[in-house]
Amino acid sequence: MTVTAQQTRRPRPQHRTTGGAFARRSLPGLAAAGLASALLLTGCGFQIHDRVCGSGHYPVKAVGNTSGGDCVADGQEPPEGYVRYPEGQVPEWVDDEWDRYWSTVVVDAEGRVVQG
């Protein structure tokens, strides 16, 4: 009986893989895409909040309308047509509680809330 090379070759062991080289290359990209999607969907995890005014300034409210405002250097009085916010009700961050509130009301030259 003659044995050929084909008959004596041992079968190669079959290793279980989860996708081979393609999976090894794609997994980091998929992980990064998943993380980016999660951050975009949650929105608040790494949201950067903006201050109403920069360092050394305080916010003032415009008289006679809901949307007007400005920032004044610390130690200076508000210019004509603007008033200070009441103590304890000063907006510090864009879209914080007081920023949202003061954007819905009108004040007079004394800083009193009036019908708008």
XYZ file of C-alpha atoms in Angstrom:
116
model
C 0.000 0.000 0.000
C 1.395 3.301 -1.050
C 0.791 6.322 1.176
C 0.660 9.667 -0.548
C 1.624 13.014 0.976
C -1.984 14.029 1.001
C -2.924 11.111 3.207
C -0.149 11.733 5.752
C -0.768 15.432 6.249
C -2.421 16.155 9.544
C -5.471 18.326 9.487
C -4.849 21.869 10.669
C -6.414 22.605 14.031
C -9.499 24.786 13.808
C -9.398 27.734 16.227
C -12.604 29.390 17.257
C -12.520 33.092 16.441
C -14.970 35.931 16.737
C -14.294 37.461 13.377
C -10.575 37.299 12.844
C -8.549 40.224 11.599
C -11.655 42.185 10.608
C -12.984 42.141 14.168
C -9.620 43.125 15.612
C -9.473 46.154 13.337
C -13.136 47.157 13.693
C -13.606 46.766 17.422
C -11.722 49.939 18.447
C -13.610 51.944 15.831
C -16.958 50.564 16.964
C -16.113 51.292 20.589
C -15.176 54.885 19.767
C -18.357 55.363 17.730
C -20.441 53.939 20.567
C -18.841 56.254 23.107
C -19.344 59.287 20.878
C -22.993 58.355 20.334
C -23.571 57.931 24.048
C -22.068 61.343 24.803
C -24.170 63.026 22.131
C -27.365 61.368 23.288
C -26.921 62.120 26.981
C -25.726 65.647 26.333
C -25.223 66.539 29.965
C -22.329 64.283 30.880
C -19.663 66.556 29.441
C -21.674 69.627 28.649
C -19.735 72.838 29.010
C -21.695 75.649 30.623
C -21.006 79.264 29.778
C -20.941 81.985 32.405
C -23.337 84.859 31.821
C -20.417 87.263 32.344
C -16.681 86.793 32.380
C -14.388 87.228 35.328
C -14.433 90.706 36.845
C -17.920 91.518 35.502
C -21.494 91.138 36.717
C -24.735 90.823 34.704
C -27.340 93.577 34.449
C -30.902 93.501 33.089
C -32.180 95.879 30.405
C -35.188 97.983 31.353
C -38.357 97.572 29.300
C -37.830 94.222 27.559
C -37.372 90.520 28.271
C -34.233 89.779 26.309
C -31.873 92.643 27.024
C -28.854 92.286 29.249
C -25.224 93.203 29.506
C -22.143 92.774 31.670
C -20.601 95.568 33.697
C -17.135 95.690 35.254
C -17.088 95.013 38.991
C -17.123 98.274 40.966
C -19.002 100.204 38.260
C -22.666 101.134 38.229
C -24.960 99.843 35.465
C -25.292 102.224 32.489
C -28.552 104.084 31.867
C -31.303 101.714 30.784
C -29.998 98.797 32.855
C -30.549 97.682 36.462
C -28.866 95.228 38.798
C -30.553 91.918 39.509
C -31.924 91.493 43.044
C -29.487 89.860 45.464
C -29.832 86.081 45.376
C -31.516 86.171 41.942
C -28.483 86.912 39.786
C -28.024 84.584 36.813
C -24.538 83.093 36.806
C -24.720 80.494 34.024
C -26.409 80.624 30.630
C -29.753 78.823 30.940
C -29.630 78.463 34.733
C -32.793 79.023 36.818
C -32.407 82.809 37.080
C -31.279 83.277 33.488
C -34.460 81.514 32.313
C -36.656 83.457 34.765
C -35.329 86.918 33.899
C -35.691 86.230 30.176
C -39.477 85.999 30.708
C -40.101 89.229 32.647
C -39.822 92.981 32.062
C -38.442 95.372 34.681
C -38.822 99.102 35.160
C -36.038 101.621 35.874
C -36.225 100.701 39.590
C -35.771 96.981 38.877
C -39.410 96.100 39.691
C -41.110 93.431 37.594
C -43.843 95.026 35.457
C -46.333 93.887 32.835
C -44.581 93.480 29.519
